[in-house]
Amino acid sequence: MDVIGWCQFQTSGDEDKDERYDIREVAWRGENDLERGNGNSISRRGSGDVGPLGEWQNHAPHRARRPSGRAPEGIHHLQRETLFERDETQHGFRPPGRDHVPRAHGQGDTGLRGASPPAQNNLQEKVAQAEAVIAGQWRRGVSGGERKRVSIGQEMLVNPSLLLLDEPTSGLDSTAAQRIVTTMRGLSRGGRTVVMTIHQPSSRLFYSFDKVMLLCEGSTLYFGKGCEVMNYFSGIGFSPSVSMNPSDFLLDLANGVLDDDPSSSRNPAQVKETLVSAFKANLKGALKEELQRETPLHDSNEVSPSSSHEEEKHFNGWSIPWREQFSVLLKRGLKQRKFESFSGRKVAQILAVALLTGALWWRSIDLQDQIGLLFFYSSFWGFFPLFQAIFTFPTEKMMLKKERSSGMYRLSSFFVARTACDLPMELVLPTAFVLITYWMAGLKPAPLNFLSTLFVILLCVLVCESLGLAIGAFMMDQKAAATFESVVMLSFLLAGGFYVRQVPRFVAWIKYISIGQYTFKLLLEAQFKPEETYRCSSEGGICMVKNHPSIEKAELGKHVTFSVLALLIMLVGYRVLAYVALMKVGRTKKLK
């Protein structure tokens, strides 16, 4: 049985005109309806299909509606808050363009040199809380209550007209729960509507709510002012035998329990039926009359085309300009990515592989060995960034879904900021790798040869990362993406012509979309010229480099521009595919 109490704050101003409810045929199918709704569970529905609060008509004040006809924005506050574990609690709460809060490293930094010691300590404590890291499963950070407050605060940044919270006080002590409810009450007085589900609140918390809805098995037992609920049930013959928390009493009523005596003559089913009948007889009619007085005679959904066009034009905007969205997301991305890209484990891994590679190819003068090193470059820096990138969007899916469904930013600003973060973060380690191995292996020391080799490897890294982002964005499943990635890269590797010189025609087309083939060809071009020679065992002991079995298929001196353009097209194309795939994540639906 799904029993839940809905508690709701009124908006400020003329509440009676701003709030309109139709409570007919209220149906409740449990809290999973909220989870499937992704925070936008309240919507307009046709007759016969009524949501948890019935047919919600013009609930939010007209002046506070969200742009472009999107559904009312709300917080879907689950038991596990969706937050970046590396973020500080202050991150995202500063308006764009504002500096960081004062650092808590000394009295001079706080700007309270002349303040009293208690005031200084209070400010430093708050600053320390703002600088605390969210952390997560493997790292200690803020408490559960602080995570809840951060999650709610982030949703409030977009100034939504409707806040929908699912058990925001669960797991908190009474004081912390009271602070959250008090904050929400203050928001409701500022012109917003706040709706929350809550289980067994304290007495003080319960009487903070303007209106309470008590539901039981899809039927409404009470809907009205919170301060009048006990008087209502006492008036129809249901009053507690002892003084008790109103929420405990209401929960007992919703379960059909009148007292602790098991020999009671009234069974739970009879109690529920009596309560439902009492609601229909005492409250439902009055609420319907109130709705009829407040709701215009014409259908509120029927809006003239001209007014609809003007309203959409007026509200077809965002609270923050695109440039500032990009700036905030870029700063957040750089802060997040620096831990991922420069973690001690990853740096140690790259340095170890670089030193091992340099040792194996130490001062190599054999042409075949040098060709093998270049092929290793194209293979390693094809697999490594691709494998890292496929997990990016699947791991950030819930965060992106939450923020996009709340209308925090455009997808374009998020994606461009993400792309801008990749440039400095993803290119540092490959550059260090080339700096170590290139000189240890004894490749051509000319600056042009070195810079050409470095450019090709960095371009390969960006293209492979773009492919990984596209695969991850389309699949959004880490295991499936990893499996598909291994198949794709092995296909590119085997069809590139290094292992199999005579590739059958029916699979030869794979080489034209192979990142490794173009990268390997450009690396050969960066090191060798067609007219160069090398010592060989054939007659005369001198052979042309372009005729070497491992180079012959590459056709040195030909199609260089085509290879570069092919990689650039792949770079842009895979990024576009990733963007298109992300458009389905957190998409807000228009009301019908």
XYZ file of C-alpha atoms in Angstrom:
592
model
C 0.000 0.000 0.000
C 1.323 3.433 -0.956
C 0.558 5.987 1.710
C 2.106 9.404 1.506
C 1.290 12.873 2.719
C 1.669 15.798 0.361
C 2.577 19.046 2.068
C 2.447 22.293 0.133
C 3.357 25.941 0.691
C 1.253 28.723 -0.729
C 2.697 31.446 -2.889
C 2.787 35.013 -1.716
C 0.426 37.664 -2.909
C -3.132 36.694 -3.683
C -2.818 33.009 -2.936
C -6.441 32.234 -3.658
C -6.080 33.481 -7.216
C -2.673 32.004 -7.814
C -3.631 28.490 -6.737
C -6.173 26.430 -8.605
C -6.748 22.745 -7.959
C -9.027 20.131 -9.375
C -9.138 17.275 -6.880
C -11.566 15.039 -8.738
C -10.478 11.431 -9.137
C -7.129 11.842 -7.429
C -5.047 8.759 -8.254
C -1.803 7.870 -6.543
C 0.420 5.074 -7.807
C 3.312 5.480 -5.418
C 6.523 7.447 -5.345
C 7.854 5.730 -8.462
C 5.607 8.065 -10.449
C 7.822 10.889 -9.267
C 11.000 9.073 -10.181
C 9.791 8.254 -13.688
C 8.674 11.852 -14.073
C 12.231 13.142 -13.627
C 11.138 15.987 -11.441
C 8.408 17.234 -13.784
C 5.684 14.889 -12.600
C 3.011 17.533 -12.444
C 1.491 18.166 -15.828
C -1.735 18.890 -17.620
C -3.665 15.765 -18.465
C -6.903 14.919 -20.121
C -9.922 13.646 -18.291
C -9.611 10.125 -17.034
C -5.847 10.400 -16.613
C -5.254 12.379 -13.461
C -1.843 12.714 -11.815
C -0.918 12.653 -8.138
C -2.356 16.098 -7.425
C -5.211 15.815 -9.868
C -5.419 18.088 -12.870
C -3.051 20.932 -12.063
C -4.467 24.065 -13.635
C -2.434 27.268 -13.867
C -0.729 26.467 -10.597
C 2.206 28.827 -10.904
C 1.673 32.569 -11.075
C 1.614 33.801 -14.653
C 4.490 36.156 -14.061
C 6.742 33.308 -12.963
C 6.114 30.764 -15.692
C 9.084 29.106 -17.302
C 10.068 30.005 -20.862
C 9.108 28.347 -24.125
C 6.163 26.412 -22.762
C 8.340 24.014 -20.806
C 6.867 22.125 -17.936
C 7.164 23.771 -14.516
C 10.686 23.351 -13.306
C 11.113 21.444 -10.064
C 13.490 19.592 -7.822
C 13.225 15.833 -7.931
C 14.937 15.352 -4.613
C 15.872 11.661 -4.279
C 17.525 9.905 -1.367
C 20.888 10.065 -3.197
C 21.698 13.601 -4.289
C 23.231 13.990 -7.741
C 26.351 16.110 -7.240
C 29.879 16.213 -8.575
C 32.046 14.622 -5.901
C 35.023 16.916 -6.540
C 33.043 20.142 -6.241
C 33.230 22.530 -3.335
C 29.912 23.399 -1.722
C 30.329 27.022 -2.790
C 30.754 26.046 -6.447
C 27.777 27.045 -8.535
C 26.275 29.341 -5.896
C 28.194 32.446 -6.997
C 26.556 34.580 -9.640
C 28.608 34.776 -12.846
C 31.373 37.334 -12.605
C 31.600 37.232 -8.819
C 34.840 36.371 -7.116
C 35.317 33.468 -4.751
C 34.269 33.818 -1.177
C 37.063 34.985 1.142
C 39.536 32.298 1.983
C 39.515 31.018 5.518
C 43.256 31.191 5.989
C 43.527 34.166 8.232
C 41.780 37.065 9.833
C 43.014 39.499 7.195
C 41.498 37.483 4.353
C 37.985 37.649 5.739
C 37.727 41.421 5.645
C 36.679 41.624 9.319
C 39.788 43.080 10.900
C 37.758 45.308 13.172
C 35.004 42.826 13.936
C 34.563 41.013 17.199
C 36.143 37.566 17.623
C 32.744 35.762 17.622
C 31.829 37.434 14.332
C 35.189 36.514 12.833
C 34.873 32.905 13.966
C 31.340 32.688 12.591
C 32.402 33.981 9.176
C 35.462 31.742 9.039
C 33.303 28.743 9.915
C 30.881 29.570 7.099
C 33.748 30.090 4.648
C 35.250 26.746 5.649
C 31.892 25.101 4.996
C 31.748 26.772 1.586
C 35.204 25.454 0.738
C 34.396 21.910 1.840
C 34.554 19.285 -0.891
C 31.375 17.342 -1.658
C 33.348 14.064 -1.954
C 31.608 10.738 -2.245
C 32.012 7.005 -1.775
C 35.810 6.901 -1.604
C 36.515 10.256 -0.011
C 35.214 11.982 3.076
C 33.410 15.259 2.566
C 30.311 17.087 3.676
C 27.549 15.410 5.658
C 24.312 14.055 4.247
C 22.351 17.076 5.381
C 24.822 19.430 3.724
C 24.571 17.435 0.483
C 20.802 17.860 0.572
C 21.081 21.595 1.097
C 23.618 21.924 -1.730
C 21.361 19.952 -4.061
C 18.344 22.108 -3.254
C 20.370 25.303 -3.502
C 21.645 24.437 -6.964
C 18.098 23.938 -8.217
C 17.052 27.299 -6.764
C 19.620 29.118 -8.909
C 17.358 29.010 -11.988
C 14.558 30.762 -10.064
C 11.860 28.156 -10.818
C 8.205 28.947 -10.301
C 7.534 25.474 -8.905
C 9.749 23.434 -6.585
C 8.862 19.763 -6.244
C 10.817 17.997 -3.499
C 10.683 14.287 -2.745
C 11.467 13.741 0.937
C 14.069 16.495 1.374
C 14.190 15.957 5.141
C 14.771 12.186 5.180
C 17.790 11.232 7.244
C 18.102 14.652 8.871
C 17.699 15.549 12.510
C 14.760 17.730 13.511
C 16.821 20.932 13.595
C 18.288 20.452 10.114
C 14.872 19.474 8.767
C 13.327 22.583 10.296
C 15.967 24.784 8.658
C 15.215 23.348 5.232
C 11.469 23.757 5.648
C 11.921 27.305 6.958
C 14.005 28.154 3.900
C 11.366 26.675 1.614
C 8.687 28.639 3.411
C 10.640 31.836 2.807
C 10.851 30.974 -0.890
C 7.113 30.442 -1.053
C 6.577 33.896 0.399
C 8.687 35.248 -2.455
C 6.279 34.159 -5.166
C 7.165 30.495 -5.705
C 5.109 27.395 -5.136
C 6.767 24.641 -3.105
C 5.379 21.102 -3.035
C 7.056 18.355 -1.053
C 6.433 14.806 0.058
C 7.409 14.157 3.629
C 7.215 11.229 6.040
C 6.383 11.761 9.704
C 7.506 15.352 10.248
C 7.776 16.769 13.737
C 4.861 18.727 15.154
C 6.588 22.068 14.638
C 7.467 21.069 11.094
C 3.950 19.905 10.350
C 2.334 23.182 11.344
C 4.716 25.053 9.037
C 2.805 23.814 6.001
C 0.057 25.959 4.547
C -1.783 23.029 3.003
C -1.679 19.292 3.496
C -2.938 16.491 1.279
C -3.387 13.056 2.846
C -3.610 10.185 0.360
C -4.412 6.524 0.831
C -4.539 3.935 -1.951
C -5.347 6.535 -4.580
C -8.057 8.242 -2.554
C -7.943 11.630 -0.884
C -8.665 11.680 2.832
C -7.964 15.356 3.431
C -6.897 18.408 1.500
C -6.824 21.761 3.200
C -4.983 23.957 5.648
C -2.465 22.210 7.841
C -3.565 24.038 10.977
C -7.148 22.781 10.563
C -6.492 19.109 9.930
C -6.865 17.964 13.553
C -10.075 19.939 14.030
C -11.486 18.428 10.831
C -10.912 14.826 11.879
C -12.133 15.544 15.395
C -15.297 16.969 13.876
C -16.041 13.742 12.012
C -15.373 11.567 15.034
C -11.688 10.735 14.680
C -9.508 12.171 17.411
C -6.406 10.759 19.119
C -6.877 9.212 22.524
C -3.667 10.849 23.761
C -1.678 13.883 22.713
C 0.488 12.918 19.756
C 2.252 14.206 16.693
C -0.337 15.138 14.029
C 1.664 13.366 11.326
C 1.675 10.122 13.335
C -2.052 10.408 13.832
C -2.677 11.029 10.131
C -0.498 8.087 9.175
C -2.524 5.852 11.474
C -5.725 7.096 9.877
C -4.375 6.476 6.383
C -3.665 2.890 7.422
C -7.085 2.515 9.022
C -5.710 2.231 12.557
C -7.738 3.970 15.259
C -6.040 2.627 18.391
C -3.634 -0.039 19.555
C -6.400 -2.394 20.645
C -6.407 -5.400 18.255
C -9.959 -6.287 19.328
C -11.351 -3.047 17.920
C -14.671 -3.607 16.161
C -13.811 -1.376 13.209
C -11.472 -2.922 10.669
C -9.060 -0.784 8.596
C -11.105 -1.073 5.406
C -14.175 0.368 7.133
C -12.129 3.218 8.587
C -10.708 4.135 5.181
C -14.111 3.972 3.541
C -15.539 6.224 6.229
C -12.745 8.764 5.794
C -13.119 8.824 2.006
C -16.876 9.286 2.314
C -16.375 12.072 4.844
C -14.007 13.887 2.504
C -16.470 13.681 -0.369
C -19.302 14.888 1.821
C -17.519 17.679 3.691
C -14.651 18.992 1.560
C -14.867 17.925 -2.052
C -17.966 19.910 -2.910
C -16.657 23.085 -1.318
C -13.345 22.741 -3.123
C -15.092 22.263 -6.461
C -17.191 25.371 -5.891
C -14.058 27.305 -5.025
C -12.434 26.136 -8.232
C -15.449 27.109 -10.284
C -15.398 30.591 -8.804
C -11.700 31.060 -9.456
C -11.355 29.325 -12.830
C -12.622 31.182 -15.935
C -15.543 29.589 -17.754
C -13.486 28.971 -20.889
C -10.871 26.240 -20.965
C -7.622 27.598 -19.588
C -5.746 25.537 -22.132
C -7.400 27.369 -25.020
C -5.248 30.391 -25.662
C -5.554 32.611 -28.679
C -2.719 32.210 -31.194
C -1.696 35.850 -30.874
C -1.449 35.791 -27.086
C 0.332 32.445 -27.176
C 2.846 33.828 -29.657
C 3.458 36.942 -27.591
C 3.856 34.922 -24.399
C 6.309 32.520 -26.029
C 8.243 35.419 -27.475
C 8.395 37.091 -24.072
C 9.463 33.991 -22.169
C 11.670 32.459 -24.847
C 14.817 33.379 -22.977
C 17.174 32.168 -20.276
C 17.926 33.660 -16.903
C 21.670 33.662 -17.703
C 23.174 34.652 -21.089
C 24.952 31.994 -23.129
C 28.361 33.571 -22.540
C 28.004 33.454 -18.775
C 26.669 29.903 -18.907
C 29.766 28.937 -20.880
C 32.047 30.746 -18.427
C 30.587 29.040 -15.351
C 30.561 25.605 -16.985
C 34.121 26.068 -18.228
C 35.388 26.892 -14.734
C 33.538 23.942 -13.264
C 34.806 21.668 -16.023
C 38.411 22.706 -15.525
C 38.127 22.077 -11.804
C 36.620 18.635 -12.387
C 38.904 17.594 -15.223
C 42.141 18.492 -13.482
C 41.503 15.692 -10.982
C 40.632 13.235 -13.747
C 43.372 14.142 -16.217
C 46.184 14.675 -13.727
C 45.437 12.098 -11.089
C 48.530 10.528 -9.586
C 47.615 7.124 -10.937
C 47.211 8.328 -14.528
C 50.384 10.424 -14.467
C 52.347 7.492 -13.049
C 50.896 5.226 -15.722
C 51.913 7.512 -18.593
C 55.388 8.127 -17.179
C 55.968 4.411 -16.650
C 54.899 3.552 -20.204
C 56.979 6.425 -21.599
C 60.135 5.348 -19.771
C 59.609 1.718 -20.752
C 59.060 2.718 -24.387
C 62.151 4.898 -24.399
C 64.213 2.092 -22.890
C 63.026 -0.473 -25.452
C 63.712 1.827 -28.406
C 66.829 3.424 -26.908
C 68.832 5.152 -29.660
C 67.306 2.886 -32.271
C 68.866 3.161 -35.747
C 67.088 0.252 -37.393
C 64.375 1.433 -39.792
C 61.990 -1.385 -38.916
C 62.308 -0.577 -35.215
C 61.564 3.096 -35.854
C 58.512 2.169 -37.926
C 57.378 -0.054 -35.061
C 57.701 2.860 -32.636
C 55.582 5.096 -34.857
C 52.957 2.373 -35.113
C 53.006 2.044 -31.327
C 52.417 5.805 -31.081
C 49.323 5.574 -33.278
C 48.000 2.506 -31.448
C 48.600 3.601 -27.859
C 47.298 7.137 -28.350
C 44.328 5.725 -30.192
C 43.212 3.266 -27.539
C 44.077 5.254 -24.411
C 42.079 8.492 -24.968
C 39.208 6.581 -26.546
C 38.919 4.262 -23.569
C 39.017 7.203 -21.163
C 36.404 9.201 -23.086
C 33.704 6.549 -23.394
C 33.016 6.767 -19.646
C 32.631 10.553 -19.599
C 28.957 11.017 -20.395
C 27.677 7.741 -18.858
C 29.168 8.764 -15.502
C 27.772 12.310 -15.807
C 24.385 11.216 -17.132
C 22.405 11.781 -13.931
C 23.978 15.179 -13.303
C 23.377 16.309 -16.878
C 19.834 14.979 -16.777
C 19.063 16.807 -13.552
C 20.556 20.112 -14.627
C 19.086 20.104 -18.128
C 15.607 19.140 -16.936
C 15.796 22.051 -14.507
C 16.685 24.449 -17.316
C 19.993 25.508 -15.787
C 21.801 25.946 -19.083
C 21.688 25.291 -22.795
C 23.145 22.067 -24.083
C 25.280 24.056 -26.508
C 26.978 26.011 -23.707
C 27.653 22.784 -21.809
C 29.087 21.016 -24.842
C 31.262 23.905 -26.005
C 32.609 24.312 -22.461
C 33.323 20.598 -22.340
C 35.180 20.789 -25.656
C 37.200 23.779 -24.459
C 38.182 21.858 -21.315
C 39.477 18.961 -23.384
C 42.106 21.012 -25.181
C 44.424 21.849 -22.273
C 43.594 18.800 -20.177
C 43.874 16.009 -22.729
C 46.970 17.275 -24.533
C 49.396 17.655 -21.625
C 50.120 13.978 -21.005
C 50.564 13.069 -24.707
C 52.979 15.979 -25.045
C 54.988 14.772 -22.056
C 54.963 11.242 -23.473
C 56.370 12.402 -26.820
C 58.978 14.606 -25.146
C 60.314 11.611 -23.234
C 60.153 8.886 -25.861
C 61.068 10.910 -28.940
C 64.549 11.836 -27.742
C 65.211 8.548 -25.965
C 64.393 6.604 -29.126
C 66.677 8.759 -31.230
C 64.160 9.899 -33.837
C 65.086 12.795 -36.112
C 66.083 15.740 -33.903
C 65.126 18.473 -36.380
C 62.466 20.824 -34.894
C 60.185 20.386 -37.907
C 60.217 16.600 -37.588
C 59.545 16.754 -33.854
C 56.730 19.311 -34.111
C 55.122 17.410 -36.972
C 55.166 14.187 -34.951
C 53.737 15.958 -31.911
C 50.984 17.611 -33.981
C 49.899 14.289 -35.495
C 49.739 12.559 -32.109
C 47.756 15.397 -30.516
C 45.339 15.403 -33.441
C 44.947 11.637 -33.073
C 44.215 12.068 -29.361
C 41.461 14.616 -30.020
C 39.864 12.518 -32.770
C 39.882 9.340 -30.677
C 38.503 11.214 -27.697
C 35.713 12.592 -29.895
C 34.874 9.072 -31.039
C 34.795 7.918 -27.425
C 32.480 10.768 -26.444
C 30.142 9.896 -29.320
C 30.047 6.205 -28.376
C 29.434 6.995 -24.716
C 26.750 9.581 -25.502
C 24.824 7.216 -27.746
C 24.999 4.191 -25.460
C 25.069 5.784 -21.997
C 26.101 2.406 -20.610
C 29.682 1.879 -19.539
C 29.908 -1.856 -20.190
C 28.209 -1.690 -23.575
C 30.322 1.292 -24.615
C 33.561 -0.433 -23.571
C 32.635 -3.550 -25.532
C 31.723 -1.601 -28.649
C 34.876 0.515 -28.357
C 37.138 -2.527 -28.313
C 35.476 -3.926 -31.440
C 35.784 -0.605 -33.280
C 39.439 -0.007 -32.427
C 40.491 -3.566 -33.230
C 38.729 -3.281 -36.581
C 40.562 -0.041 -37.323
C 43.855 -1.541 -36.178
C 43.648 -4.784 -38.152
C 42.336 -3.185 -41.338
C 44.986 -0.456 -41.352
C 47.380 -2.501 -43.478
C 50.201 -2.971 -40.954
C 49.364 -6.512 -39.890
C 47.628 -7.601 -43.108
C 49.112 -6.180 -46.282
C 46.578 -7.712 -48.669
C 43.240 -6.803 -47.117
C 40.237 -8.452 -48.851
C 38.110 -6.050 -50.831
C 34.895 -6.673 -48.933
C 36.488 -5.287 -45.738
C 39.004 -2.918 -47.325
C 36.599 0.005 -46.872
C 37.274 -0.036 -43.123
C 40.698 1.531 -43.644
C 39.103 4.686 -45.038
C 37.415 5.359 -41.687
C 40.342 4.099 -39.619
C 41.885 6.734 -37.387
C 44.994 4.616 -36.960
C 45.714 4.388 -40.677
C 45.707 8.153 -41.218
C 47.711 8.725 -38.041
C 50.319 6.124 -38.958
C 50.709 7.568 -42.463
C 51.193 11.098 -41.132
C 53.749 9.887 -38.585
C 55.703 8.231 -41.383
C 55.529 11.472 -43.359
C 56.859 13.379 -40.330
C 59.956 11.149 -40.121
C 60.795 9.999 -43.623
C 61.040 11.375 -47.147
C 60.427 9.286 -50.284
C 63.942 9.906 -51.603
C 65.689 8.784 -48.407
C 67.607 5.512 -48.345
C 68.513 2.894 -45.761
C 70.840 -0.091 -45.563
C 69.246 -3.342 -46.620
C 70.303 -6.874 -47.541
C 69.400 -6.595 -51.217
C 71.931 -6.180 -53.999
C 74.015 -3.098 -53.402
C 72.954 -2.794 -49.742
C 71.067 0.485 -50.308
C 67.265 0.676 -50.662
C 64.725 3.454 -50.945
C 62.694 4.126 -47.813
C 59.488 4.404 -49.840
C 59.983 0.790 -50.997
C 60.208 -0.650 -47.490
C 57.503 -3.346 -47.055
C 55.951 -1.532 -44.053
C 55.978 1.854 -45.795
C 55.179 0.952 -49.370
C 51.419 0.892 -48.817
C 51.524 4.329 -47.156
C 52.708 5.958 -50.398
C 55.073 8.531 -48.929
C 54.672 12.021 -50.316
C 51.091 11.455 -51.470
C 47.704 12.255 -49.944
C 49.167 14.112 -46.956
C 46.604 16.903 -47.092
C 43.821 14.363 -47.549
C 44.908 12.487 -44.418
C 44.940 15.664 -42.339
C 41.525 16.700 -43.645
C 40.148 13.224 -42.958
C 41.195 13.445 -39.308
C 39.798 16.977 -38.965
C 36.477 15.891 -40.478
C 36.341 12.968 -38.050
C 37.139 15.326 -35.170
C 34.225 17.607 -36.016
C 31.895 14.814 -37.106
C 32.262 12.730 -33.956
C 31.749 15.825 -31.783
C 28.556 16.635 -33.681
C 27.333 13.060 -33.233
C 28.028 13.288 -29.502
C 26.090 16.560 -29.312
C 23.117 15.055 -31.160
C 23.131 12.050 -28.836
C 23.120 14.306 -25.760
C 20.047 16.177 -26.974
C 17.864 13.350 -25.686
C 19.287 13.558 -22.139
C 17.189 15.642 -19.756
C 15.032 17.020 -22.555
C 12.082 19.015 -21.221
C 8.724 18.305 -22.789
C 6.211 20.915 -23.733
C 2.870 20.900 -22.007
C -0.106 19.768 -24.037
